[in-house]
PDB file of C-alpha atoms in Angstrom:
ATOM      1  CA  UNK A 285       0.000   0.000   0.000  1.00 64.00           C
ATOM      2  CA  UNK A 286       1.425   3.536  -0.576  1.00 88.00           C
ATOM      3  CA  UNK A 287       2.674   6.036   1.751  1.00 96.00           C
ATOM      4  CA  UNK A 288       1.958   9.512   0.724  1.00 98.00           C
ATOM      5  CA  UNK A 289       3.367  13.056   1.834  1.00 98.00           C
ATOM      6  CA  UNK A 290       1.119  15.406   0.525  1.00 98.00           C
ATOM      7  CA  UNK A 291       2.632  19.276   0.727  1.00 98.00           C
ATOM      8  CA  UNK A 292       0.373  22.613   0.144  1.00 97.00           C
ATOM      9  CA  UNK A 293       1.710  25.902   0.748  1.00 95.00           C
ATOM     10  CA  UNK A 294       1.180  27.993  -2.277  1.00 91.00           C
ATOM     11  CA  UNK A 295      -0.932  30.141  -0.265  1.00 88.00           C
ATOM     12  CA  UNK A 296      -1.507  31.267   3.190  1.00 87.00           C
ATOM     13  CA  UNK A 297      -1.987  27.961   4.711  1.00 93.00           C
ATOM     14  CA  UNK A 298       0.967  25.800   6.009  1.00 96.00           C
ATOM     15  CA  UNK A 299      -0.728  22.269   5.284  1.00 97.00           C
ATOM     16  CA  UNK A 300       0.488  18.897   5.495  1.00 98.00           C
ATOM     17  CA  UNK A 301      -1.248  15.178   4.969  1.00 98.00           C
ATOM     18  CA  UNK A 302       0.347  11.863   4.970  1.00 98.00           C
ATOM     19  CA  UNK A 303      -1.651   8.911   3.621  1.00 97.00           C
ATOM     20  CA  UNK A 304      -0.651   5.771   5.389  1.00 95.00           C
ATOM     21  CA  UNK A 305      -2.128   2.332   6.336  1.00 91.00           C
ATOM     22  CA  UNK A 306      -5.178   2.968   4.504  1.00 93.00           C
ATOM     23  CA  UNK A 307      -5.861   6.603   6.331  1.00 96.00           C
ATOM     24  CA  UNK A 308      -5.103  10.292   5.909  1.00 97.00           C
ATOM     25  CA  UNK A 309      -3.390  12.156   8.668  1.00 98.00           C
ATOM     26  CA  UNK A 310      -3.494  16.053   8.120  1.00 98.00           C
ATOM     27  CA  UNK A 311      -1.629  19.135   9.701  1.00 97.00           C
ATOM     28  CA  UNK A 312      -3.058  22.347   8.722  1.00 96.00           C
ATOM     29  CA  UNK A 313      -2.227  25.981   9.728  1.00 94.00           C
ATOM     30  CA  UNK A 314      -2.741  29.779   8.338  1.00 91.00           C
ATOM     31  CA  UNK A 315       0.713  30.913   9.174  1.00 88.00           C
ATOM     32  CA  UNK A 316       1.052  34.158   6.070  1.00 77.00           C
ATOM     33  CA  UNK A 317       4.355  34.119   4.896  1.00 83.00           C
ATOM     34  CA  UNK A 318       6.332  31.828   7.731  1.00 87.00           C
ATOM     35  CA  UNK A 319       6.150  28.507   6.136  1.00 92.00           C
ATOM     36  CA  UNK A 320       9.633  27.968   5.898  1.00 92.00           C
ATOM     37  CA  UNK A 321       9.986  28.734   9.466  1.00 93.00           C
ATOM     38  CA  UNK A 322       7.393  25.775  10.833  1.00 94.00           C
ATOM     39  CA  UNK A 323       6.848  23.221   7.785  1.00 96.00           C
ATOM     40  CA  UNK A 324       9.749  21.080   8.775  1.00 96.00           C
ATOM     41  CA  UNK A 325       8.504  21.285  12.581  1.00 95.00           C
ATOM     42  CA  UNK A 326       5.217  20.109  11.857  1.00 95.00           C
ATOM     43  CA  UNK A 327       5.840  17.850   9.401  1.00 97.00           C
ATOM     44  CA  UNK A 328       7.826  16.005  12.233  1.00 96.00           C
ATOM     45  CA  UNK A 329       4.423  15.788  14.383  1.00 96.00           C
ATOM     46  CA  UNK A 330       2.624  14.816  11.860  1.00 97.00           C
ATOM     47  CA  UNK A 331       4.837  11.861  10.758  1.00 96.00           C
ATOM     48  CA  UNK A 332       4.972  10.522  14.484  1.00 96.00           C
ATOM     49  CA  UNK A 333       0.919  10.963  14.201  1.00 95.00           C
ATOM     50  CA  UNK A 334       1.079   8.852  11.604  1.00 96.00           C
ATOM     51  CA  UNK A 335       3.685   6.509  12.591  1.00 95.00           C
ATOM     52  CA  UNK A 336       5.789   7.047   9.493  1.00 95.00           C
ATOM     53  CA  UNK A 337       8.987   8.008   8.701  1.00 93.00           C
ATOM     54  CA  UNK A 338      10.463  11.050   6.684  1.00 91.00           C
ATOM     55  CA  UNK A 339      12.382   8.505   4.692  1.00 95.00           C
ATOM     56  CA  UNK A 340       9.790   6.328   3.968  1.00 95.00           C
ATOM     57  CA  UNK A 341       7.561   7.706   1.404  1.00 98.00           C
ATOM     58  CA  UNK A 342       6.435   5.835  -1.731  1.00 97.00           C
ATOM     59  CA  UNK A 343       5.749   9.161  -3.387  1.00 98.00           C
ATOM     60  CA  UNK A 344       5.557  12.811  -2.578  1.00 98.00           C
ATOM     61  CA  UNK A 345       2.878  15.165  -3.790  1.00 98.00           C
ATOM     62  CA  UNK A 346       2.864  19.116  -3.630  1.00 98.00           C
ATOM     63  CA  UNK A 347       0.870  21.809  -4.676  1.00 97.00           C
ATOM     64  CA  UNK A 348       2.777  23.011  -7.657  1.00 97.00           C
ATOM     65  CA  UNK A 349       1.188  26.736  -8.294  1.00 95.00           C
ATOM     66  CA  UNK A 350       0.490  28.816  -9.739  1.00 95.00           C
ATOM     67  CA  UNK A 351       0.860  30.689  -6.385  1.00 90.00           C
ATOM     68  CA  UNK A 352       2.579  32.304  -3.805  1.00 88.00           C
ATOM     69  CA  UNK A 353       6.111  32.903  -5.363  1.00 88.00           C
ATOM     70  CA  UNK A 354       8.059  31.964  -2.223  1.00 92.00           C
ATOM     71  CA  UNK A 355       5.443  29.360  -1.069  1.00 93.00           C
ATOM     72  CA  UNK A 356       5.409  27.032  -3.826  1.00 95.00           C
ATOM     73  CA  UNK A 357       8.960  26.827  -4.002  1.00 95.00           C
ATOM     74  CA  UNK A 358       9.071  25.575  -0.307  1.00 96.00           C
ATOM     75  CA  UNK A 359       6.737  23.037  -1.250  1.00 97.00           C
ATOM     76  CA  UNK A 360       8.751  21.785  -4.550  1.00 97.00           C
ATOM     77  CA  UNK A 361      12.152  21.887  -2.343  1.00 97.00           C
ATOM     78  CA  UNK A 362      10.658  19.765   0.820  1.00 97.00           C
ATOM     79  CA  UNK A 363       8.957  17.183  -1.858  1.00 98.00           C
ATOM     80  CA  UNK A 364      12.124  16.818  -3.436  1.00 98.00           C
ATOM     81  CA  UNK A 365      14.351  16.518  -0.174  1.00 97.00           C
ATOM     82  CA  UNK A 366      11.845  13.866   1.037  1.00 98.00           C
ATOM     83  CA  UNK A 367      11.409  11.784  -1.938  1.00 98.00           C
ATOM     84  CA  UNK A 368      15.167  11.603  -3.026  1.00 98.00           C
ATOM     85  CA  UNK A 369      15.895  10.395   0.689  1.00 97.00           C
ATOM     86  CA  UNK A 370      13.108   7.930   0.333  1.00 97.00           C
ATOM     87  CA  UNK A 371      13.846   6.642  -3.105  1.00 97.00           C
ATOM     88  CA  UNK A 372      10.106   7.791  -3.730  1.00 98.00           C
ATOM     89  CA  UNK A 373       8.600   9.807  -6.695  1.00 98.00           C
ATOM     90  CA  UNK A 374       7.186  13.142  -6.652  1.00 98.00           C
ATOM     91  CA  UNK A 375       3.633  14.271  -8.182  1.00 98.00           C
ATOM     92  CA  UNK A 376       3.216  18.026  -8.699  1.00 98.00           C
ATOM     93  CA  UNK A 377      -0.547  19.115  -8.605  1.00 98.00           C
ATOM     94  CA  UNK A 378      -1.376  21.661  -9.948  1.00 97.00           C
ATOM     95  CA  UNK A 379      -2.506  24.310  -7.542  1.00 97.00           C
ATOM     96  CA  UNK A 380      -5.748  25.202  -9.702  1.00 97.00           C
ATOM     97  CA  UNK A 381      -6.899  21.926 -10.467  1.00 97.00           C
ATOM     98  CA  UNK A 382      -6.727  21.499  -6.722  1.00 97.00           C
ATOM     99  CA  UNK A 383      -8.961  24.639  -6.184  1.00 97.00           C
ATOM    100  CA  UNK A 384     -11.382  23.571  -8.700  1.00 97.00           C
ATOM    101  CA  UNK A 385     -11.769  20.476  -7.225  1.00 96.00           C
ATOM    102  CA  UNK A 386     -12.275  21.621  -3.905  1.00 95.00           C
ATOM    103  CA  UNK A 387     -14.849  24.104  -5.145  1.00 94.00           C
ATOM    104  CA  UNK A 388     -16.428  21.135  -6.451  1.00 93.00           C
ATOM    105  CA  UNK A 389     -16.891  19.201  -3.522  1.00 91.00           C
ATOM    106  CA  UNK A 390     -18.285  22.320  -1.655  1.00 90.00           C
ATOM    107  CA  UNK A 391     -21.044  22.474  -4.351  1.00 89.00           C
ATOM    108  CA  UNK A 392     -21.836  18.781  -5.050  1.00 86.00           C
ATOM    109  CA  UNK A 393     -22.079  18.607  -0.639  1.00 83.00           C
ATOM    110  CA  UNK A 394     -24.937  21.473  -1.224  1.00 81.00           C
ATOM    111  CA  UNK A 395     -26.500  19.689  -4.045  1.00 78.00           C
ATOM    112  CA  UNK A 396     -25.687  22.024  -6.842  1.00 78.00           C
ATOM    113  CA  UNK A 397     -25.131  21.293 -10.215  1.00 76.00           C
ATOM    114  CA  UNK A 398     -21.328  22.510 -11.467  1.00 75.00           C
ATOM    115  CA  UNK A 399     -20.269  22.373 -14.677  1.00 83.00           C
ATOM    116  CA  UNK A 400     -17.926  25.582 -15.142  1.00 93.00           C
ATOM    117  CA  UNK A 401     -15.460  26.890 -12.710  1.00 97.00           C
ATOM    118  CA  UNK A 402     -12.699  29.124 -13.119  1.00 98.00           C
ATOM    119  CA  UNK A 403     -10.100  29.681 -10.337  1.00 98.00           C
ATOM    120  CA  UNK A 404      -8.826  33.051  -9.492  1.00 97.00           C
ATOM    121  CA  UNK A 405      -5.185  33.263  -7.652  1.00 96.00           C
ATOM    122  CA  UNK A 406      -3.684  36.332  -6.788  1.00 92.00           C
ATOM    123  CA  UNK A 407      -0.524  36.929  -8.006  1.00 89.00           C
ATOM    124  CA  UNK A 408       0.110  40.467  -6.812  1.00 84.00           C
ATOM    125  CA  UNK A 409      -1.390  43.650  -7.533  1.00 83.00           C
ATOM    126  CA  UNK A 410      -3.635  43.677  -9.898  1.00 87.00           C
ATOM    127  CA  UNK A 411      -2.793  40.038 -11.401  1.00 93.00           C
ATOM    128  CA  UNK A 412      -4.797  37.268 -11.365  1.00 95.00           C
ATOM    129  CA  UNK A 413      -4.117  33.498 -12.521  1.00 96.00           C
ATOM    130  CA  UNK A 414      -6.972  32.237 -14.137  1.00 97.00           C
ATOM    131  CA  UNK A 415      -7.880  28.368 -15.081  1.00 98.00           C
ATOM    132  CA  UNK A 416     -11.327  26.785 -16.363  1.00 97.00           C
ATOM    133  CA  UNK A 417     -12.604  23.470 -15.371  1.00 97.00           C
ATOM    134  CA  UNK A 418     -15.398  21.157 -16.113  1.00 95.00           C
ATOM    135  CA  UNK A 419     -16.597  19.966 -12.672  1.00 91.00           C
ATOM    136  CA  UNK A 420     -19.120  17.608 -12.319  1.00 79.00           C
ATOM    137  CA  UNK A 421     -19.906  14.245 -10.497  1.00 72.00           C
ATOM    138  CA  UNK A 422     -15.441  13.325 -11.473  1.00 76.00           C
ATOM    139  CA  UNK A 423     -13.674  13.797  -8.598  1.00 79.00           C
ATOM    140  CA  UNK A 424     -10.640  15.090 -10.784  1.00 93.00           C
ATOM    141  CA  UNK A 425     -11.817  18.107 -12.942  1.00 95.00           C
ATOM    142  CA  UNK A 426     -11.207  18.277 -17.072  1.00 94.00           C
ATOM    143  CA  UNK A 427      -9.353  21.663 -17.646  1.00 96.00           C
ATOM    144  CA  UNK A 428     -10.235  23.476 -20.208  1.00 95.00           C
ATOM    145  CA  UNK A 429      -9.019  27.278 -20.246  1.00 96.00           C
ATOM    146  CA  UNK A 430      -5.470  26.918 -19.498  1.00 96.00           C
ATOM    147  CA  UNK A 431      -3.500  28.632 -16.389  1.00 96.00           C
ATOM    148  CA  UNK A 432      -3.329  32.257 -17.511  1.00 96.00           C
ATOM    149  CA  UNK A 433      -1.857  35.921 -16.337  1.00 95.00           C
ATOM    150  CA  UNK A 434      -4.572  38.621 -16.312  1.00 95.00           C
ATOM    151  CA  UNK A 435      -3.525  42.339 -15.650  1.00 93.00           C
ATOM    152  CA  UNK A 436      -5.479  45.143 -15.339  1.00 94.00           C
ATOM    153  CA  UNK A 437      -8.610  46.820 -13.503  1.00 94.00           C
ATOM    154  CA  UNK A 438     -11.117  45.269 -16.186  1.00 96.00           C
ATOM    155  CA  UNK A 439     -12.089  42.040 -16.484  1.00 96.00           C
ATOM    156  CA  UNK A 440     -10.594  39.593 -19.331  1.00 96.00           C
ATOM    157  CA  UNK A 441     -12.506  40.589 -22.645  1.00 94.00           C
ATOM    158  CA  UNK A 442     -12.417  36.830 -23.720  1.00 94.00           C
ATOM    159  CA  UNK A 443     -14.173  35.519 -20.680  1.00 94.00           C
ATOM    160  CA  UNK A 444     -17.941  35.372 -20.410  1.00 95.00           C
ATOM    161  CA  UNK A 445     -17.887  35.669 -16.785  1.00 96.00           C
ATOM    162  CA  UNK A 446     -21.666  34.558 -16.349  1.00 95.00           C
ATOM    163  CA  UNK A 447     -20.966  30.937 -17.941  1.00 94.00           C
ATOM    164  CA  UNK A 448     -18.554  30.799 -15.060  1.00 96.00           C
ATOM    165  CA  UNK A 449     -18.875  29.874 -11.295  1.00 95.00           C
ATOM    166  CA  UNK A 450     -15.923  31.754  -9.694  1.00 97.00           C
ATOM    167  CA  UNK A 451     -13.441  30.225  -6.742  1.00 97.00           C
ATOM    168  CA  UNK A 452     -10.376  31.664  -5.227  1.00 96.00           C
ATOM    169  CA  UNK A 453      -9.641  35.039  -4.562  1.00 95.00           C
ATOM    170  CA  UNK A 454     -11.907  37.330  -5.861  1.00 96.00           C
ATOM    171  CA  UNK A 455     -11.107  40.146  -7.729  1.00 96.00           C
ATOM    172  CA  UNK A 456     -12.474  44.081  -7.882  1.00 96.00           C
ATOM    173  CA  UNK A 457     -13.630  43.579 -11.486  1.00 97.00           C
ATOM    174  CA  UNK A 458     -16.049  40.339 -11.259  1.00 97.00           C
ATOM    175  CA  UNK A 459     -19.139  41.488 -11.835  1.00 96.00           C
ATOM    176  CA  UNK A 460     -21.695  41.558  -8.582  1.00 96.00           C
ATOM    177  CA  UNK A 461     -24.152  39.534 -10.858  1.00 95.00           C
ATOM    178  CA  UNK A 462     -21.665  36.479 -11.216  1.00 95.00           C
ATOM    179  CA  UNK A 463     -21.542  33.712  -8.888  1.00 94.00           C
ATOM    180  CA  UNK A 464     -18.397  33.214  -6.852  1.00 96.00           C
ATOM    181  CA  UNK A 465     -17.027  31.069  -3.615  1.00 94.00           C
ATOM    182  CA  UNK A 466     -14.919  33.108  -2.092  1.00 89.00           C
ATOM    183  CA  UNK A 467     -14.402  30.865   0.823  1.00 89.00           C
ATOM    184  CA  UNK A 468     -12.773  27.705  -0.946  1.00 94.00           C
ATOM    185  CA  UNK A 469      -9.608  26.465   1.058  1.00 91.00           C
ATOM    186  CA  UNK A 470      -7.217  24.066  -0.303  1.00 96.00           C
ATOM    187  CA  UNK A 471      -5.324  21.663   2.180  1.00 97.00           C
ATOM    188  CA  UNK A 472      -3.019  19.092   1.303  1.00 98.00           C
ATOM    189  CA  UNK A 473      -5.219  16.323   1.538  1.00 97.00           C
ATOM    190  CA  UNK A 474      -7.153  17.843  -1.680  1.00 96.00           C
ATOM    191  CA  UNK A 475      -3.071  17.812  -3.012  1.00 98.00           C
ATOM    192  CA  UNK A 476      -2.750  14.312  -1.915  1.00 98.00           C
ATOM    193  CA  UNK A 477      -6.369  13.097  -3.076  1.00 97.00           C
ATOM    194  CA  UNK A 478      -4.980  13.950  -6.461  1.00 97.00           C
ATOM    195  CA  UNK A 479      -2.184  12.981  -6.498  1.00 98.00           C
ATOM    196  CA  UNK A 480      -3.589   9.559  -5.843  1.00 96.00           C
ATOM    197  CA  UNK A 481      -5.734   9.659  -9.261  1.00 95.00           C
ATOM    198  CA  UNK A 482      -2.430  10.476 -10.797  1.00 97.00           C
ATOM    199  CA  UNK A 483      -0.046   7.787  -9.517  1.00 96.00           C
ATOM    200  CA  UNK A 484      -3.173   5.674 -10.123  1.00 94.00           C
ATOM    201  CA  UNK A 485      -2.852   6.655 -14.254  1.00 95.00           C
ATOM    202  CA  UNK A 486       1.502   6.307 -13.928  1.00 96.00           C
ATOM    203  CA  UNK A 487       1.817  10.336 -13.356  1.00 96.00           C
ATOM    204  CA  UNK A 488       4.996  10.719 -11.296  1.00 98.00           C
ATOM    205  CA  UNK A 489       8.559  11.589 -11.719  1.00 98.00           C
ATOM    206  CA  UNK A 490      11.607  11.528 -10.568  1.00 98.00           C
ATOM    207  CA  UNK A 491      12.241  14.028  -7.564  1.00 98.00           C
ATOM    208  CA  UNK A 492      14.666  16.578  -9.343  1.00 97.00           C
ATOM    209  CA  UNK A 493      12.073  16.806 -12.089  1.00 97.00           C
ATOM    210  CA  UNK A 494      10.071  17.474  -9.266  1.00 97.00           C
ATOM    211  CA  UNK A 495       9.352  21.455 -10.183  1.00 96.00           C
ATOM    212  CA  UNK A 496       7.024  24.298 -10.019  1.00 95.00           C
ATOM    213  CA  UNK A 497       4.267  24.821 -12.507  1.00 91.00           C
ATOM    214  CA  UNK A 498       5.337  28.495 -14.399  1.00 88.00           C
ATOM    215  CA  UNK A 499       2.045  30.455 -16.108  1.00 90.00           C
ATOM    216  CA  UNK A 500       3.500  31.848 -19.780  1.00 76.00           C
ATOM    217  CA  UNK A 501       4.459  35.551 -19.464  1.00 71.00           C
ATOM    218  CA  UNK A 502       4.354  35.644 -16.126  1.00 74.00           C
ATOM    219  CA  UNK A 503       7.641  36.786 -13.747  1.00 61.00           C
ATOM    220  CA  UNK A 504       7.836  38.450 -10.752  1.00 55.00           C
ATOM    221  CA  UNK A 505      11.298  39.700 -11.539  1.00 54.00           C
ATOM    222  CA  UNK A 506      11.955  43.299 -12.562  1.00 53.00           C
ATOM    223  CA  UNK A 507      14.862  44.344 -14.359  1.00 54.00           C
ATOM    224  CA  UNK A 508      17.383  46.563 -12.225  1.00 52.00           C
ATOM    225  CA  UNK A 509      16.482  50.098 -12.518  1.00 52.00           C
ATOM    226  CA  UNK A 510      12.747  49.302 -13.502  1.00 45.00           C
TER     227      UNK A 510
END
């Protein structure tokens, strides 16, 4: 049976689940921007919870953004570290398929129908990753608008915003009349849950190929002077 490490932190929560003997064993805080500061401490507790070790995981899952710059790059580093000590594999999720799919749940719990959501992720001011999904009764949602930059005030020109049900963070231009769950969370057991679909289909790699998910044109970097 496989023995999962599950890592999210591409946003504001510091969240940790282990799959192992058939259960899931979760660690989740809001901790901003000190992740590196308590992810290795907790992950500690939560292995003992789970009477595992940190060098024996089959394979290694993490949220792999788009997100938090800093966070995600935690994530990709610890999954790495942990799976190249265990001789394991490494699954990167990606972070929006993760948010879909949570938004999912939340809706099919209250009985509503889903078919379209797009995920909204900050990036930083004004700048929003988007990402569309098909979500219905699968647990793992068919993408179909691919992980995107958006800049500006306005909202995206291309988008019909009323065939969508928005999740994530959400941002000064939706429109009031377009639905939106603004309170989706993403742990690392929705990470891990995934990740188990993919290992199930032979989606893995080896840990150095382990690596965050980039959206095209996107960089926080400014050139010197700028």
């Amino acid at each position: 049976m496989t023995t999962l490490l599950a890592v999210e932190t591409s946003g504001a929560l510091c969240s940790l689940a282990v799959f192992a003997s058939g259960r899931w064993f979760e660690d989740t805080q809001k901790v901003e921007r000190l992740h590196n500061q308590v992810v290795l401490g907790r992950l500690d507790v939560l292995t003992r919870a789970a009477g595992a070790a940190r060098n024996g995981f089959d394979a290694v899952a993490f949220g792999a953004g788009p997100g938090s710059f800093t966070g995600v790059r935690i994530a990709a580093a610890l999954s790495q570290a942990v799976a190249f000590a265990s001789g394991g594999r490494v699954v990167p999720v990606s972070s929006s398929l993760a948010l879909a799919a949570a938004a999912g749940r939340r809706l099919r719990a209250h009985s509503c129908e889903v078919s379209r959501i797009l995920t909204v992720t900050r990036s930083r001011r004004d700048a929003y990753y988007l990402a569309g999904y098909d979500v219905g009764a699968a647990e793992v949602p068919e993408q179909r608008l691919a992980d995107r930059l958006h800049q500006g005030t306005d909202p995206p020109e291309d988008l019909a915003l009323e065939r969508w049900i928005g999740t994530g963070e959400r941002p000064p231009w939706w429109p009031e009349a377009c639905e939106f769950l603004a309170d989706v969370v993403v742990t690392a057991r929705e990470v891990g849950e995934l990740a188990v679909a993919a290992l199930a289909a032979g989606e893995s790699v080896a840990p150095a190929a382990g690596l965050p998910r980039y959206v095209v044109g996107d960089s926080p970097w400014k050139p010197a002077g700028s």
